[in-house]
Amino acid sequence: MSKNKIILDCDPGHDDAVAILLTLASPNEIDCLGITISAGNVSLDLTTKNALKILSLVNNQITPVHKGCPRPLISKLVTAEHVHGESGLDTGSGNALPEPQNLPEEEHAVNYILNTLKEHPKNEITLVATGPLTNLGAALALDPETFNRVKRIVLMGGAGFEPGNITPAAEFNIFVDPHAAQSIFESGIEIYMFGLDVTHQMIITPSRLKMIEKSSKLIGPTVSAFLSFFNSYDTKIYGWEGAPLHDPCTIAWLIQPDIFEIKKMSVEIETNNGPAYGRTIADWFNVTNKNKNINVATNGHSDKFFDLIVKRFQHFD
Ligand code: BDR
Ligand code: CA
């Protein structure tokens, strides 16, 4: 199997942080060229700082971090401190994260994405997106020809069949920038969507949290401390045993695709104001006969998913 060369666009965020760690723990399958940052869970400055803190946690001095757009293309920024805390990566009373050792790069994320696509053969780079799609939408608008050199986009976002988590209809990442999402979904690029349909199956139960804590001396206690904080909001709201670990589904699929079932269908984004704003409308039965533009993850094996994370975290010791 050839290695996946990726750029990871994210807005850390507790689950984004786990996606970064799973990426760095899987060098045989994933070559992460760089991390680009979007505003989303909290402001761009804080999401950037959080990505740098995660790199410090694993003493990573080499993965470049590029700041992207500070706000969505058209709408006002909506953030999620109610889920991720004031810093965007609160740890509650547990092990604190180290301060950043590095600074972000000078080059803007959108230029970095386009320049990296130019420097590599067409259809080589996978863009993984675990935040609002603003940077990707801006790159597509700035230089569509170069953007189309991308191999595929693998994203966490949307809810084909599940209710929403920021409104009854919409999932957070798509809700924050539905216009960027619409342009990406209509781009004709191969897209894999890991939405709430499948991420709501990946619950951080107390026993899985324990397994994560014990997985690695270097990162286990810190990751389990910040995931305990992450669990607190969702357990209250949903009444579940823990929070869904959304964002690492994208990376897990690249490493071990058999964890997920995928079905290709038409997915459209609602951008009109109203109660369905930001909804991903997925046509399971092909009743519209529209172009099947999105590979939607419809089911996932949660034990395999958490086993993969726990095994890979051992890589850090
Ligand atoms: C998504 O929203 C964010 O809060 C999470 O990081 C994840 O990307 C889930 O709806
Ligand atoms: Ca995210």
Coordinates of C-alpha atoms and ligand atoms in Angstrom, one line a residue:
M1 CA 0.0 0.0 0.0
S2 CA 1.4 3.4 -0.9
K3 CA 1.8 6.0 1.8
N4 CA -0.8 8.8 2.0
K5 CA 0.8 12.2 1.5
I6 CA -1.5 14.6 3.4
I7 CA -2.1 18.1 4.5
L8 CA -4.2 18.2 7.6
D9 CA -6.5 21.2 7.9
C10 CA -7.9 21.5 11.4
D11 CA -9.2 23.7 14.2
P12 CA -8.0 22.1 17.4
G13 CA -10.2 21.2 19.3
H14 CA -9.9 18.0 21.5
D15 CA -10.8 15.6 18.7
D16 CA -8.6 17.5 16.1
A17 CA -5.8 17.0 18.6
V18 CA -6.3 13.3 18.6
A19 CA -6.4 13.3 14.8
I20 CA -3.0 15.1 14.8
L21 CA -1.6 12.6 17.2
L22 CA -2.9 9.6 15.3
T23 CA -1.4 11.0 12.1
L24 CA 2.0 11.5 13.7
A25 CA 1.8 8.0 15.2
S26 CA 1.3 6.4 11.8
P27 CA 4.4 7.2 9.8
N28 CA 4.2 4.0 7.8
E29 CA 0.8 4.9 6.3
I30 CA 0.8 8.7 6.5
D31 CA 3.3 11.3 5.5
C32 CA 2.0 14.6 6.9
L33 CA 3.5 17.4 4.9
G34 CA 2.0 20.1 7.0
I35 CA -0.8 21.2 9.2
T36 CA -3.0 24.1 8.2
I37 CA -5.3 25.9 10.7
S38 CA -8.8 27.2 10.4
A39 CA -10.9 29.2 12.8
G40 CA -13.8 27.2 14.2
N41 CA -13.9 25.6 17.6
V42 CA -12.2 28.9 18.9
S43 CA -10.5 31.8 17.2
L44 CA -7.7 31.2 14.7
D45 CA -5.0 32.4 17.2
L46 CA -6.1 29.8 19.7
T47 CA -6.6 26.9 17.3
T48 CA -3.1 27.7 16.0
K49 CA -1.6 27.7 19.5
N50 CA -3.4 24.4 20.3
A51 CA -1.9 22.7 17.2
L52 CA 1.6 23.9 18.3
K53 CA 1.0 22.6 21.8
I54 CA 0.1 19.2 20.5
L55 CA 3.3 19.1 18.5
S56 CA 5.2 20.2 21.7
L57 CA 3.6 17.3 23.6
V58 CA 5.4 14.8 21.2
N59 CA 8.5 16.9 20.8
N60 CA 7.8 17.4 17.1
Q61 CA 9.9 20.2 15.6
I62 CA 9.5 19.4 12.0
T63 CA 5.8 19.5 11.0
P64 CA 5.1 23.0 9.7
V65 CA 2.0 24.8 11.0
H66 CA 0.4 27.4 8.7
K67 CA -2.3 29.8 9.9
G68 CA -5.3 30.2 7.6
C69 CA -8.4 32.3 7.4
P70 CA -9.6 34.0 10.6
R71 CA -13.2 33.9 9.6
P72 CA -15.6 32.1 7.2
L73 CA -16.0 33.2 3.6
I74 CA -19.4 34.9 4.1
S75 CA -21.0 34.3 7.5
K76 CA -19.7 35.5 10.9
L77 CA -17.6 33.0 12.9
V78 CA -19.4 30.8 15.3
T79 CA -17.3 29.1 17.9
A80 CA -17.7 26.2 20.3
E81 CA -16.2 27.1 23.7
H82 CA -19.3 25.4 25.2
V83 CA -17.8 22.1 24.0
H84 CA -14.0 22.7 24.0
G85 CA -13.6 25.3 26.8
E86 CA -12.2 28.9 26.6
S87 CA -8.8 27.7 25.2
G88 CA -10.4 25.3 22.7
L89 CA -8.4 22.5 24.3
D90 CA -9.2 22.8 28.0
T91 CA -7.9 20.0 30.2
G92 CA -10.1 20.7 33.3
S93 CA -8.1 19.8 36.4
G94 CA -5.9 17.1 34.6
N95 CA -2.4 17.2 33.1
A96 CA -1.8 20.5 31.4
L97 CA -0.5 20.6 27.8
P98 CA 3.0 22.0 27.3
E99 CA 3.4 25.5 25.9
P100 CA 4.3 25.7 22.1
Q101 CA 8.0 25.2 21.3
N102 CA 7.6 26.5 17.8
L103 CA 6.0 29.4 15.9
P104 CA 3.7 29.1 13.0
E105 CA 5.2 29.5 9.5
E106 CA 5.0 32.9 7.7
E107 CA 3.2 31.5 4.7
H108 CA -0.6 31.7 4.8
A109 CA -2.3 28.3 4.9
V110 CA -4.1 28.9 1.6
N111 CA -0.8 29.7 -0.2
Y112 CA 0.9 26.8 1.4
I113 CA -1.9 24.4 0.2
L114 CA -1.7 25.7 -3.4
N115 CA 2.2 25.9 -3.5
T116 CA 2.4 22.3 -2.1
L117 CA -0.1 21.0 -4.7
K118 CA 2.1 22.7 -7.4
E119 CA 5.3 21.1 -6.1
H120 CA 3.9 17.6 -6.1
P121 CA 2.6 15.4 -9.0
K122 CA -1.1 15.8 -9.8
N123 CA -3.3 13.4 -7.7
E124 CA -0.7 12.8 -5.1
I125 CA -1.9 14.8 -2.1
T126 CA -4.9 14.1 0.0
L127 CA -6.4 17.0 1.9
V128 CA -7.8 16.0 5.3
A129 CA -10.1 18.5 6.8
T130 CA -11.4 18.3 10.4
G131 CA -12.7 21.9 10.8
P132 CA -14.8 24.3 8.8
L133 CA -13.8 24.2 5.1
T134 CA -12.9 27.9 4.8
N135 CA -9.2 27.4 3.9
L136 CA -10.1 24.8 1.3
G137 CA -12.9 27.0 -0.2
A138 CA -10.5 30.0 -0.3
A139 CA -7.8 27.9 -2.1
L140 CA -10.3 26.6 -4.6
A141 CA -11.6 30.2 -5.3
L142 CA -8.0 31.6 -5.6
D143 CA -6.6 29.0 -8.0
P144 CA -9.1 26.3 -9.1
E145 CA -6.7 24.8 -11.6
T146 CA -4.0 24.2 -8.9
F147 CA -6.6 23.1 -6.3
N148 CA -7.8 20.4 -8.7
R149 CA -4.4 18.7 -8.5
V150 CA -5.6 17.3 -5.2
K151 CA -6.0 13.5 -5.1
R152 CA -9.1 13.6 -2.8
I153 CA -10.5 15.4 0.2
V154 CA -11.3 13.4 3.4
L155 CA -13.3 15.4 5.8
M156 CA -15.1 15.3 9.1
G157 CA -18.4 17.2 8.7
G158 CA -22.0 17.0 8.0
A159 CA -24.8 14.7 9.0
G160 CA -26.6 12.8 6.3
F161 CA -29.1 10.9 8.5
E162 CA -28.3 11.9 12.1
P163 CA -29.7 15.1 13.7
G164 CA -27.3 18.0 13.9
N165 CA -25.1 19.0 16.9
I166 CA -25.1 22.8 16.6
T167 CA -28.7 23.1 15.4
P168 CA -31.2 20.3 15.0
A169 CA -30.3 20.2 11.3
A170 CA -26.6 21.0 11.1
E171 CA -23.3 19.6 12.1
F172 CA -20.8 22.3 13.4
N173 CA -18.1 22.3 10.8
I174 CA -20.5 22.7 7.9
F175 CA -22.7 25.1 9.8
V176 CA -19.7 27.4 10.4
D177 CA -18.9 27.8 6.8
P178 CA -21.6 26.3 4.5
H179 CA -20.6 28.5 1.6
A180 CA -17.1 27.1 1.6
A181 CA -18.5 23.6 2.1
Q182 CA -20.9 24.1 -0.8
S183 CA -18.1 25.1 -3.2
I184 CA -16.0 22.1 -2.1
F185 CA -18.9 19.6 -2.4
E186 CA -19.7 20.9 -5.9
S187 CA -16.0 20.9 -7.0
G188 CA -16.0 17.5 -8.7
I189 CA -13.1 16.4 -6.5
E190 CA -13.3 13.0 -4.9
I191 CA -14.7 13.5 -1.4
Y192 CA -15.1 11.2 1.6
M193 CA -17.4 12.5 4.3
F194 CA -17.2 11.3 7.8
G195 CA -20.2 13.0 9.4
L196 CA -22.2 12.5 12.6
D197 CA -23.7 9.4 11.0
V198 CA -20.5 7.5 11.8
T199 CA -18.8 9.7 14.4
H200 CA -21.7 9.3 16.8
Q201 CA -20.8 5.6 16.9
M202 CA -17.3 6.4 18.2
I203 CA -18.0 7.1 21.9
I204 CA -15.2 7.7 24.4
T205 CA -16.5 5.4 27.1
P206 CA -14.8 5.3 30.5
S207 CA -13.1 2.0 29.7
R208 CA -11.8 3.4 26.4
L209 CA -10.6 6.5 28.2
K210 CA -8.6 4.2 30.6
M211 CA -7.1 2.4 27.6
I212 CA -6.0 5.7 26.1
E213 CA -4.5 6.8 29.4
K214 CA -2.4 3.6 29.6
S215 CA -1.5 3.5 25.9
S216 CA 1.6 5.7 26.2
K217 CA 3.7 7.2 29.1
L218 CA 4.4 10.2 27.0
I219 CA 0.9 11.2 25.9
G220 CA -1.6 8.8 27.5
P221 CA -2.2 10.8 30.8
T222 CA -2.4 14.1 29.0
V223 CA -4.7 12.9 26.3
S224 CA -7.0 11.2 28.7
A225 CA -7.1 14.4 30.9
F226 CA -8.2 16.5 27.9
L227 CA -10.7 13.9 26.7
S228 CA -12.3 13.8 30.1
F229 CA -12.9 17.5 29.8
F230 CA -14.3 16.9 26.3
N231 CA -16.6 14.2 27.6
S232 CA -18.2 16.5 30.2
Y233 CA -20.3 18.6 27.8
D234 CA -21.5 15.8 25.5
T235 CA -22.4 13.4 28.4
K236 CA -24.7 16.2 29.8
I237 CA -26.3 17.1 26.5
Y238 CA -26.7 13.6 24.9
G239 CA -26.9 11.5 28.0
W240 CA -24.3 9.2 26.4
E241 CA -21.4 7.4 28.2
G242 CA -18.9 9.8 26.6
A243 CA -18.4 12.2 23.7
P244 CA -18.1 11.1 20.1
L245 CA -14.5 11.2 18.9
H246 CA -15.3 12.8 15.5
D247 CA -12.2 14.0 13.8
P248 CA -9.8 11.0 14.0
C249 CA -12.3 9.0 11.9
T250 CA -10.7 10.6 8.8
I251 CA -7.2 9.5 9.6
A252 CA -8.3 6.1 10.8
W253 CA -9.9 5.5 7.4
L254 CA -6.7 6.3 5.7
I255 CA -4.8 3.9 7.9
Q256 CA -7.4 1.1 8.1
P257 CA -10.3 1.6 5.6
D258 CA -12.0 -1.6 6.7
I259 CA -13.2 0.1 9.9
F260 CA -15.8 2.0 7.9
E261 CA -18.6 1.3 5.4
I262 CA -18.9 3.9 2.6
K263 CA -21.8 4.6 0.2
K264 CA -21.6 7.1 -2.6
M265 CA -24.5 9.5 -3.0
S266 CA -25.5 13.0 -3.9
V267 CA -25.0 15.4 -1.0
E268 CA -26.1 19.1 -1.2
I269 CA -25.5 21.8 1.4
E270 CA -28.3 24.1 2.5
T271 CA -27.0 27.7 2.5
N272 CA -30.4 29.5 2.7
N273 CA -31.2 31.1 6.0
G274 CA -33.7 29.2 8.0
P275 CA -33.8 26.2 10.3
A276 CA -32.0 23.9 7.9
Y277 CA -29.0 26.3 7.3
G278 CA -25.8 24.2 7.1
R279 CA -27.6 20.9 6.6
T280 CA -26.0 18.3 4.4
I281 CA -28.8 16.8 2.4
A282 CA -27.9 13.2 1.5
D283 CA -29.8 11.3 -1.1
W284 CA -29.5 7.7 0.2
F285 CA -32.2 6.3 -2.1
N286 CA -31.1 8.3 -5.1
V287 CA -34.6 9.8 -5.4
T288 CA -33.2 12.9 -7.1
N289 CA -31.0 11.1 -9.6
K290 CA -28.4 13.8 -9.1
N291 CA -24.7 13.3 -9.5
K292 CA -23.4 11.1 -6.7
N293 CA -20.7 13.5 -5.6
I294 CA -19.8 12.3 -2.1
N295 CA -18.6 9.0 -0.5
V296 CA -20.5 9.0 2.8
A297 CA -19.3 7.0 5.7
T298 CA -22.5 5.2 6.8
N299 CA -21.2 2.8 9.5
G300 CA -18.1 2.2 11.6
H301 CA -16.6 -0.4 13.9
S302 CA -16.0 1.4 17.1
D303 CA -13.9 -1.2 18.9
K304 CA -11.5 -1.5 15.9
F305 CA -11.4 2.3 15.8
F306 CA -10.3 2.7 19.5
D307 CA -8.0 -0.3 19.2
L308 CA -6.2 1.4 16.4
I309 CA -5.8 4.6 18.3
V310 CA -4.5 2.8 21.5
K311 CA -2.0 0.7 19.5
R312 CA -0.7 3.7 17.5
F313 CA -0.2 5.8 20.6
Q314 CA 2.3 3.2 21.9
H315 CA 4.5 4.5 19.0
F316 CA 5.4 7.6 21.1
D317 CA 7.2 5.7 23.9
Ligands
BDR1 C1 -16.9 18.8 14.8 O1 -17.0 20.1 15.4 C2 -15.9 20.3 16.3 O2 -16.4 20.9 17.5 C3 -15.1 19.1 16.4 O3 -13.8 19.4 16.5 C4 -15.5 18.3 15.1 O4 -14.6 18.7 14.1 C5 -18.0 17.9 15.2 O5 -19.2 18.4 14.8
CA2 CA -12.5 19.9 14.4

